[in-house]
mmCIF file of C-alpha atoms in Angstrom:
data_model
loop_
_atom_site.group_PDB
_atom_site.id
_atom_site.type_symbol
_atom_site.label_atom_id
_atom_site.label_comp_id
_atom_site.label_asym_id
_atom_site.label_seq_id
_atom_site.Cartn_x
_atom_site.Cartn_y
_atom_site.Cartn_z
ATOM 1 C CA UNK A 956 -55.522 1.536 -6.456
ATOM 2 C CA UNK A 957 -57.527 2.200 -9.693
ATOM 3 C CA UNK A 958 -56.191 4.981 -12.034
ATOM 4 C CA UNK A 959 -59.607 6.788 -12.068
ATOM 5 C CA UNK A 960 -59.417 7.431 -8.221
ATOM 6 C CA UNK A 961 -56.184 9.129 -9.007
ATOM 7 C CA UNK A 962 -56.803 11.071 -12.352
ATOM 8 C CA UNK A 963 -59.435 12.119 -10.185
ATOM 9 C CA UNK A 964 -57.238 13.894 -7.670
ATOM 10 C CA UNK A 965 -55.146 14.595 -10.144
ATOM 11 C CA UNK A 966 -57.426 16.535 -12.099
ATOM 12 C CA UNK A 967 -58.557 18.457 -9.147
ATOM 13 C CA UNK A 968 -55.097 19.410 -8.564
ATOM 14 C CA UNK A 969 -54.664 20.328 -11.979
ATOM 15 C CA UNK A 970 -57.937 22.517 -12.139
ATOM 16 C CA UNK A 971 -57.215 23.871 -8.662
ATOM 17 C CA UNK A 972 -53.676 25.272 -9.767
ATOM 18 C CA UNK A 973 -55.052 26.602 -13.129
ATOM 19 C CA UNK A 974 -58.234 28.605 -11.832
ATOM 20 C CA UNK A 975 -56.722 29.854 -8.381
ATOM 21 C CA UNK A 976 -53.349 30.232 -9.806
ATOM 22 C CA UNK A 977 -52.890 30.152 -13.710
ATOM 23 C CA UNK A 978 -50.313 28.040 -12.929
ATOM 24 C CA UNK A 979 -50.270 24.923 -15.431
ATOM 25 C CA UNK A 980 -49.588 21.653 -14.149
ATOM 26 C CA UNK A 981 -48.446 17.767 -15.506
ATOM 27 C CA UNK A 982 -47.179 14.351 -14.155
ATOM 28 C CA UNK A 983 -43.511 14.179 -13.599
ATOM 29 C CA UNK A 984 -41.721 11.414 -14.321
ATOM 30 C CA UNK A 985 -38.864 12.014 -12.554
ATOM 31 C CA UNK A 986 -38.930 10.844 -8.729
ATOM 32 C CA UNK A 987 -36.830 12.388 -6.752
ATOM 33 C CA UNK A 988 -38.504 12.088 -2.886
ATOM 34 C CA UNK A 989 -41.599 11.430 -1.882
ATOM 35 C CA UNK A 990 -41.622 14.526 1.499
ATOM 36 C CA UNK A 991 -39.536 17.873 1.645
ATOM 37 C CA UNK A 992 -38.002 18.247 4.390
ATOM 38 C CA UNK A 993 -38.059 22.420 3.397
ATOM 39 C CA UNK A 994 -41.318 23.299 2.985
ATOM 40 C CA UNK A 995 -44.675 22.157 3.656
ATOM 41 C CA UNK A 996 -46.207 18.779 4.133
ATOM 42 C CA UNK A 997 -50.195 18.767 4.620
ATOM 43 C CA UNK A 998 -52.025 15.696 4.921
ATOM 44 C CA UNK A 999 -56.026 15.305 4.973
ATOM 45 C CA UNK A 1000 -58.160 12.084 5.233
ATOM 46 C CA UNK A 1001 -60.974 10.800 3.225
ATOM 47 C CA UNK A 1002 -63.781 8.382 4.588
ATOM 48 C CA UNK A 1003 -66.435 6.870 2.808
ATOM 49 C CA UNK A 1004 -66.611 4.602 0.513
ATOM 50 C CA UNK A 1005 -62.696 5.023 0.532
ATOM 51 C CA UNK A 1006 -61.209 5.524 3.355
ATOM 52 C CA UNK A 1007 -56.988 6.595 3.637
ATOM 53 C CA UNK A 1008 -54.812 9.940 3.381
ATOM 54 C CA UNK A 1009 -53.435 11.864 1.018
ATOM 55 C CA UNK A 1010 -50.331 14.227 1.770
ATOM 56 C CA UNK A 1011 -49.314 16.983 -0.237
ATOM 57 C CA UNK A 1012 -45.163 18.000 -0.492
ATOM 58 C CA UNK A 1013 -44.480 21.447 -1.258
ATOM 59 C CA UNK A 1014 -41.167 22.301 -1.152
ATOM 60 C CA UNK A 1015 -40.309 25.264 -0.098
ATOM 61 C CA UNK A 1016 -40.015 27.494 -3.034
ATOM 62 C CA UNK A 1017 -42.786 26.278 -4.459
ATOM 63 C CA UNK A 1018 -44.894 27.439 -1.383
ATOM 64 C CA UNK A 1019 -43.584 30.600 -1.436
ATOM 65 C CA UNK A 1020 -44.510 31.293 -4.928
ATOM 66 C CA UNK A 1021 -48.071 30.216 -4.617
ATOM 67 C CA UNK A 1022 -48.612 32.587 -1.847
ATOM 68 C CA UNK A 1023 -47.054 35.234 -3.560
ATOM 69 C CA UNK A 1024 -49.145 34.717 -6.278
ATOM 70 C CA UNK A 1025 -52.130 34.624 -4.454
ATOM 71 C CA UNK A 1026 -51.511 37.602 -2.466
ATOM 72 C CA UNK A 1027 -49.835 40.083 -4.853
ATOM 73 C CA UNK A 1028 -47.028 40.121 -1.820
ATOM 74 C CA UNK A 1029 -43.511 38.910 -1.749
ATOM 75 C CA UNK A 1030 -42.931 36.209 0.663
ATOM 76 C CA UNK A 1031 -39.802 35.431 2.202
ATOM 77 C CA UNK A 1032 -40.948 32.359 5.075
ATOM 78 C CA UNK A 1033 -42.516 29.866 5.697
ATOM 79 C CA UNK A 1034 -45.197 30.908 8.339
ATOM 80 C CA UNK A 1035 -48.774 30.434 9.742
ATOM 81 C CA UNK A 1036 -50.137 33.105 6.720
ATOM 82 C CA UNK A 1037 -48.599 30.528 4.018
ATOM 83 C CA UNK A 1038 -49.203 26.967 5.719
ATOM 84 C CA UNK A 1039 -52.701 28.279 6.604
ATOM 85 C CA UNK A 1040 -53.095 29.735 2.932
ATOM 86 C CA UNK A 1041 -51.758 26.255 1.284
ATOM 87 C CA UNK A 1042 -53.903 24.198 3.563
ATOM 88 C CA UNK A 1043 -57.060 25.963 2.368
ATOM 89 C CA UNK A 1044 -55.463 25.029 -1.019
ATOM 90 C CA UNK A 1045 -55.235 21.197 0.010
ATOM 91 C CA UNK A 1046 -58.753 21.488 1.628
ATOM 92 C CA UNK A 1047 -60.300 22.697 -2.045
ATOM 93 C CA UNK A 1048 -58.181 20.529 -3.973
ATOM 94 C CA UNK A 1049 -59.010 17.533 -2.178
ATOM 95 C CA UNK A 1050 -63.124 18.385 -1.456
ATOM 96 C CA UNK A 1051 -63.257 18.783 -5.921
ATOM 97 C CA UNK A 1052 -61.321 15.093 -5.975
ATOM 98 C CA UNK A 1053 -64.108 13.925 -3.963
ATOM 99 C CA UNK A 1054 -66.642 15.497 -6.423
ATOM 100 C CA UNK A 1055 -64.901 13.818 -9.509
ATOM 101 C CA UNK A 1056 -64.856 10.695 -7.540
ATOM 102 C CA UNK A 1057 -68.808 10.662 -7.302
ATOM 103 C CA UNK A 1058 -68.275 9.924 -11.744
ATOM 104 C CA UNK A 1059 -67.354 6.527 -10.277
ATOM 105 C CA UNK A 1060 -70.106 6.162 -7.540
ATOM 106 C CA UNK A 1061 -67.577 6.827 -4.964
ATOM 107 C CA UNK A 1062 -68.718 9.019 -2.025
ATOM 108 C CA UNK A 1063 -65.981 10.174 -0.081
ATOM 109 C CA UNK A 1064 -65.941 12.573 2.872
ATOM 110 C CA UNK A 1065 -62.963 14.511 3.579
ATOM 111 C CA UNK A 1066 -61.362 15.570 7.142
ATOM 112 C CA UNK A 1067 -59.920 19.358 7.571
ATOM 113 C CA UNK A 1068 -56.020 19.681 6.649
ATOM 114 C CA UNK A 1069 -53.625 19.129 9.203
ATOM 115 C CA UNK A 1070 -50.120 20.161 8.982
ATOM 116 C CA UNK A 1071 -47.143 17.263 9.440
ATOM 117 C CA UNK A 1072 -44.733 19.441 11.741
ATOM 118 C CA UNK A 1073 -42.325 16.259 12.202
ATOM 119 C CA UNK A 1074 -38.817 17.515 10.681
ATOM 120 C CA UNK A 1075 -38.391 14.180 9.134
ATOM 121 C CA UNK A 1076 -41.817 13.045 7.861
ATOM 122 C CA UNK A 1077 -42.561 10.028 6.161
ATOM 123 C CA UNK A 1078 -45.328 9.156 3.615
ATOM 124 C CA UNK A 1079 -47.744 6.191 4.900
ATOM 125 C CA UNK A 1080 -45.926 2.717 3.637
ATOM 126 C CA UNK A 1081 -47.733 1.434 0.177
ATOM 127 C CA UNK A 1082 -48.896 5.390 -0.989
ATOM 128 C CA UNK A 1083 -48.964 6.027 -4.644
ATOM 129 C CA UNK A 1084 -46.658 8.746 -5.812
ATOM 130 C CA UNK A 1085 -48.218 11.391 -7.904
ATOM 131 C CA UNK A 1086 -45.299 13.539 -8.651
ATOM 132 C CA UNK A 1087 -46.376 16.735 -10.577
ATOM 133 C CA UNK A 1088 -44.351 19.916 -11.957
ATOM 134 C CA UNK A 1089 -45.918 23.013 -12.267
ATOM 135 C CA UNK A 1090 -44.688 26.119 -13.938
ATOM 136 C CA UNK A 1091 -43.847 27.524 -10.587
ATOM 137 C CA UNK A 1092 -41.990 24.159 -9.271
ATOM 138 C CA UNK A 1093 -42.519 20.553 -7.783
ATOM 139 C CA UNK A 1094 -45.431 19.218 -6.183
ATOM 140 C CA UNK A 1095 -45.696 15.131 -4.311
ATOM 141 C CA UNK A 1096 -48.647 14.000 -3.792
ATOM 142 C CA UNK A 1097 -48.502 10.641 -1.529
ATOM 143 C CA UNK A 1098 -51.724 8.697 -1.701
ATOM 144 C CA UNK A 1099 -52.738 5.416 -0.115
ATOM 145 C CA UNK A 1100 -56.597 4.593 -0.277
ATOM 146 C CA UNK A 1101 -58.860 1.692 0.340
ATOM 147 C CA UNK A 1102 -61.723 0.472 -0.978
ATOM 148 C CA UNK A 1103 -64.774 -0.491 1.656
ATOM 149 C CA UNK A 1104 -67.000 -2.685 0.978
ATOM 150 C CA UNK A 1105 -70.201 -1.262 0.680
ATOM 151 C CA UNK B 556 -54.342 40.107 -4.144
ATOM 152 C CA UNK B 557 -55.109 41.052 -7.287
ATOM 153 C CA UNK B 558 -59.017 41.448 -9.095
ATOM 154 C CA UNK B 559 -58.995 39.963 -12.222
ATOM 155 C CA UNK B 560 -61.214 41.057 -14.618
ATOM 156 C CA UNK B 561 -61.431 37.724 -15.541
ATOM 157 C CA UNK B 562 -63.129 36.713 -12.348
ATOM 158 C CA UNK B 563 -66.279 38.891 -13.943
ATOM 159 C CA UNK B 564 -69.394 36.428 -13.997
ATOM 160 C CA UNK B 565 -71.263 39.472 -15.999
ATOM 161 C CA UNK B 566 -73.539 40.125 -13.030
ATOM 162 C CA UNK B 567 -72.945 44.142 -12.289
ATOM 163 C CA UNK B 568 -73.993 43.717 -8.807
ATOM 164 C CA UNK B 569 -72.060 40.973 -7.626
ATOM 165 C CA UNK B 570 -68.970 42.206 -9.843
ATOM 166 C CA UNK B 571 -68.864 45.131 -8.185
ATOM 167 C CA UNK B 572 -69.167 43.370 -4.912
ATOM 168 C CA UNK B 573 -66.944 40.817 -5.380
ATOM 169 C CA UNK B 574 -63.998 43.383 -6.765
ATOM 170 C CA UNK B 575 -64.936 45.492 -3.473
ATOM 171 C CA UNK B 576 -64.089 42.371 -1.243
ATOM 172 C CA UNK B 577 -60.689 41.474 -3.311
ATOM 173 C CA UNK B 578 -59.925 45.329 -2.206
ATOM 174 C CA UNK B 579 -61.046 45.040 1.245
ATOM 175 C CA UNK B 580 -59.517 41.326 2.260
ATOM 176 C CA UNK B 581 -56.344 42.999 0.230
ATOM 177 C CA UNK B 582 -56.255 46.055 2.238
ATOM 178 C CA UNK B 583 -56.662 43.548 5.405
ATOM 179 C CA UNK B 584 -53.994 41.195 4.363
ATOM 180 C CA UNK B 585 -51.670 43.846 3.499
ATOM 181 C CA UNK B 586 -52.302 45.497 7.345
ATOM 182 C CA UNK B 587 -51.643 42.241 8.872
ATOM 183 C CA UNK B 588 -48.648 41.414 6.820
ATOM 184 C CA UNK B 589 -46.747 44.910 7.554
ATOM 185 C CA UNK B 590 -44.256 44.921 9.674
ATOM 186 C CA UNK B 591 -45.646 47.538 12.271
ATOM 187 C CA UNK B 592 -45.883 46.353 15.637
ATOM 188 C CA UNK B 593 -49.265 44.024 16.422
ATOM 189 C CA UNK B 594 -50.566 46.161 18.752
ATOM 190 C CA UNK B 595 -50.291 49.545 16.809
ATOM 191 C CA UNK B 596 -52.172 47.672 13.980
ATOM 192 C CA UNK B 597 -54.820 45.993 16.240
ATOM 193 C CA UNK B 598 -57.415 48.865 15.909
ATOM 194 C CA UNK B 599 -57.339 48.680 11.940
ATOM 195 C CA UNK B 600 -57.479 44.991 12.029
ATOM 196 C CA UNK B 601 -60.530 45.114 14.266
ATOM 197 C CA UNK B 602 -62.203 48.202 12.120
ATOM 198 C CA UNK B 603 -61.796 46.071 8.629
ATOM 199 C CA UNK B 604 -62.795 42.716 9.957
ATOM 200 C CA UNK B 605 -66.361 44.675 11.154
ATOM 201 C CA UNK B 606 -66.694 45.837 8.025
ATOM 202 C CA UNK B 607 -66.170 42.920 6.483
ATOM 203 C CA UNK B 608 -68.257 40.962 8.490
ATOM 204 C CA UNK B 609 -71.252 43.121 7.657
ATOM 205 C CA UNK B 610 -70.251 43.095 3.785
ATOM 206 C CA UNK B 611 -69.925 39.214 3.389
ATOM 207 C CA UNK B 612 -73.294 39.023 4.479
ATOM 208 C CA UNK B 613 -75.060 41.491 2.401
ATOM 209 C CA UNK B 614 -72.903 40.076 -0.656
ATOM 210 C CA UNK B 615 -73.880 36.661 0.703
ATOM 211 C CA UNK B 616 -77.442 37.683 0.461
ATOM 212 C CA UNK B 617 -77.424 39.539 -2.798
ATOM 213 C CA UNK B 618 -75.760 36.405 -4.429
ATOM 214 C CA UNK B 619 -78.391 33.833 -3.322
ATOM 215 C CA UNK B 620 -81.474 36.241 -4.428
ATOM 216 C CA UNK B 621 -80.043 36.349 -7.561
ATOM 217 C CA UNK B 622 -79.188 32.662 -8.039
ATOM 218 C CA UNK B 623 -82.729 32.802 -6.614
ATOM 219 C CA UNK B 624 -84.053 34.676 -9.634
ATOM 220 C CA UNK B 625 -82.372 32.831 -12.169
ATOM 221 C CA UNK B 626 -83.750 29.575 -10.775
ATOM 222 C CA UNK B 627 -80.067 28.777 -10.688
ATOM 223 C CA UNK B 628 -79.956 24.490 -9.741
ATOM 224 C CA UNK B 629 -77.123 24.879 -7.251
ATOM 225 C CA UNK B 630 -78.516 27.632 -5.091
ATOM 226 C CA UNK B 631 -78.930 24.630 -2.253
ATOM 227 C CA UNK B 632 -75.056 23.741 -2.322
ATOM 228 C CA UNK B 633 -74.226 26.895 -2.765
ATOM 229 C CA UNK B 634 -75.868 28.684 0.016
ATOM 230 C CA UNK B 635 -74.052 25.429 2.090
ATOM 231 C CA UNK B 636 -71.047 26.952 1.200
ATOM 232 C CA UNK B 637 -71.826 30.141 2.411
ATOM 233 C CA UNK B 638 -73.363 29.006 5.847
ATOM 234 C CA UNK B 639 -70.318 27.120 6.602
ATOM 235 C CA UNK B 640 -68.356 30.025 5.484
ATOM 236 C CA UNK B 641 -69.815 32.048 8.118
ATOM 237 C CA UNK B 642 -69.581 29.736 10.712
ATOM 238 C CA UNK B 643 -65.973 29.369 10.511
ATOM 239 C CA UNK B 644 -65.528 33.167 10.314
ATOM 240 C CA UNK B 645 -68.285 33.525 13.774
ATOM 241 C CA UNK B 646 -65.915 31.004 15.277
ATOM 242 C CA UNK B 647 -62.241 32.341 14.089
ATOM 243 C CA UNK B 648 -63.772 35.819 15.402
ATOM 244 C CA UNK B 649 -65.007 34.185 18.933
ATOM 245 C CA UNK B 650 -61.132 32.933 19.266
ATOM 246 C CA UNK B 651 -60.000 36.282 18.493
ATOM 247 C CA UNK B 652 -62.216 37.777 21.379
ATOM 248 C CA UNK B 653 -61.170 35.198 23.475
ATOM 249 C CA UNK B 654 -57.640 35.210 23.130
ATOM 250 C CA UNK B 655 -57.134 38.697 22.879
ATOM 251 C CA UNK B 656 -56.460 38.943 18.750
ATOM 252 C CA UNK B 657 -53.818 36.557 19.116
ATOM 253 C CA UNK B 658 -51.229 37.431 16.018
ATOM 254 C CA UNK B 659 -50.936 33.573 15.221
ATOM 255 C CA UNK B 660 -54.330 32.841 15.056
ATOM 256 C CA UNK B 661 -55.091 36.241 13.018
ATOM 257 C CA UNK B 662 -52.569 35.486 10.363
ATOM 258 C CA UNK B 663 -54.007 32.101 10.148
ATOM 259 C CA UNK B 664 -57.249 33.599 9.397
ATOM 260 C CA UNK B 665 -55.774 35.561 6.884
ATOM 261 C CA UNK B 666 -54.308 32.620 4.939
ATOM 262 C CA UNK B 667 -57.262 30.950 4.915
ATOM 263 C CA UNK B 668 -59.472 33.656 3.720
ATOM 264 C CA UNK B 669 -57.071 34.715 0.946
ATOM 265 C CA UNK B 670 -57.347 31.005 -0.414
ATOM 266 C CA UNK B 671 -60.695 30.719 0.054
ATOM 267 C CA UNK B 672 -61.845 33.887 -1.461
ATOM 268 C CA UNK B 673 -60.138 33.341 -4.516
ATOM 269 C CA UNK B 674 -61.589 29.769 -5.309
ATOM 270 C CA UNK B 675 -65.134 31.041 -4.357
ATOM 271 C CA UNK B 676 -64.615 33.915 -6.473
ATOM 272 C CA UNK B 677 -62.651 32.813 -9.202
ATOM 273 C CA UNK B 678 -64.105 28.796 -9.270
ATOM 274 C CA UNK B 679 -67.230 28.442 -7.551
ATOM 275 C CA UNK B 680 -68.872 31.629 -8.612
ATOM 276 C CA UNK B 681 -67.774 31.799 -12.310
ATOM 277 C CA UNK B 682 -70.719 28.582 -12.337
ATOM 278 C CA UNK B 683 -73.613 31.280 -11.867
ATOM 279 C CA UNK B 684 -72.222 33.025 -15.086
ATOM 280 C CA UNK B 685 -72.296 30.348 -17.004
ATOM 281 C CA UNK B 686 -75.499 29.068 -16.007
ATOM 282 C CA UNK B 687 -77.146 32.472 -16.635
ATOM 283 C CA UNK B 688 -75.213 33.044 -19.971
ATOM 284 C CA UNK B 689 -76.958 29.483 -21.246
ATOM 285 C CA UNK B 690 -80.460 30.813 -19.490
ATOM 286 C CA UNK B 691 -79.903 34.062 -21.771
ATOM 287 C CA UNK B 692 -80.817 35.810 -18.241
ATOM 288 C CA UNK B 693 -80.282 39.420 -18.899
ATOM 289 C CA UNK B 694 -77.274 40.226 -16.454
ATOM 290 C CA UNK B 695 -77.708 43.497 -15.704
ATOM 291 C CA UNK B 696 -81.285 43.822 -13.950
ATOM 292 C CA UNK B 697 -80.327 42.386 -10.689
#
């Protein structure tokens, strides 16, 4: 998978959690798993002129904290409010990645979130890892895309 | 949910309307977050999301004359994002009809608006100050 297609994401992760947030975000380098099994795991699809998934990991602190920062409101577990609030996240992150990835003459279309609700989820086999810490915790992001031939 | 003034784009109009709507989807949030039983909530609920219905529209409105006026270039894409916007409220608000104001499905909408509202407002939006800063538009005529 060629680094553009994931600074792309990247950086739409990055803006997303700095404008909507003022959270600051980098890579981490440290890989401890790829799923929680705590908190939330939201997955959308992109077709086009690459086609695959990407799932975002938020454990469950993490959640928590960017709902309560979003809301003003202290927020205690995990339910429909915050997985419906963090899916909206994952559906703006991922429709800016798809804007960056036009820089590259990649049009991409992407699906609306859906939420893994398996208690032991898996990431698809051959993802890339983008691991990132944020000042308010961890964030995976799992990501396996294709090229199609045009 | 807090305003920010921040999340100014130097537009009085839309300012004010925008910091009215943090208050109002706050206010609505807060209602369906409390702890009071559903049902003795239900008739607030109901009374801010009409309210809100009618207000997203007019602010809807307001915002595209004035991107309108300032010959802003992403009035098109913009006014997408509104249309769909509505569309997914007309249809969150025909599933609340039909199912009664089912709590689930209410609390989802109120998720999804929070994080919405604050990317429009503090992201998508902040591009029609920027473009009418550059354009020298004065701000406060609209």
């Amino acid at each position: 998978m060629k680094a553009e297609y994931i600074n792309s994401i990247y950086q739409a992760a990055q803006d997303v959690f700095k404008i909507m947030l003022d959270v600051g975000t980098q890579k981490d380098d440290v890989i401890t798993h790829e799923v929680t099994d705590d908190g939330a795991n939201i997955t959308i699809k992109l077709q086009g002129d690459l086609s695959g998934t990407i799932l975002f990991s938020f454990p469950k602190e993490t959640a928590l904290e960017m709902v309560k920062i979003m809301s003003g409101m202290e927020m205690d577990k995990l339910d429909s409010f915050i997985i419906s609030a963090l899916s909206e996240v994952v559906n703006i992150i991922c429709g800016n990645a798809a804007t960056n990835l036009q820089k590259y003459n990649k049009h991409v279309d992407i699906t609306p979130p859906e939420v893994l609700e398996d208690p032991a989820p898996k990431a698809a086999d051959n993802c890339e890892l983008l691991p990132l810490k944020t000042d308010i915790g961890a964030v995976k992001l799992n990501i396996k895309l294709d090229e199609n031939d045009k | 949910m807090m305003w920010k003034e921040k999340y100014k784009i130097g537009v009085e109009l839309i300012d004010r309307q925008h910091e009215e709507l943090f208050r109002r989807v706050s206010d609505f949030i807060g209602t369906v977050r409390s702890e009071v039983p559903w049902e003795e909530k239900l008739s607030k609920i109901k009374e801010t999301l009409e309210f809100m219905k009618d207000y997203v529209i007019t602010h809807f409105r307001d915002e595209e004359e004035y991107q309108a006026k300032i010959n802003y270039p992403g009035l098109e894409k913009h006014k997408q994002i509104h249309d769909d916007f509505k569309a997914e409220v007309a249809e969150f608000v025909q599933l609340f009809e039909e199912t009664g104001f089912d709590e689930d499905l209410v609390q989802r909408f109120s998720g999804k608006l929070l994080a919405w509202l604050i990317n429009h407002v503090a992201g998508i939006d902040q591009k029609i100050g920027e473009f009418a800063k550059k354009q020298e538009v004065p701000h406060h005529e609209s």
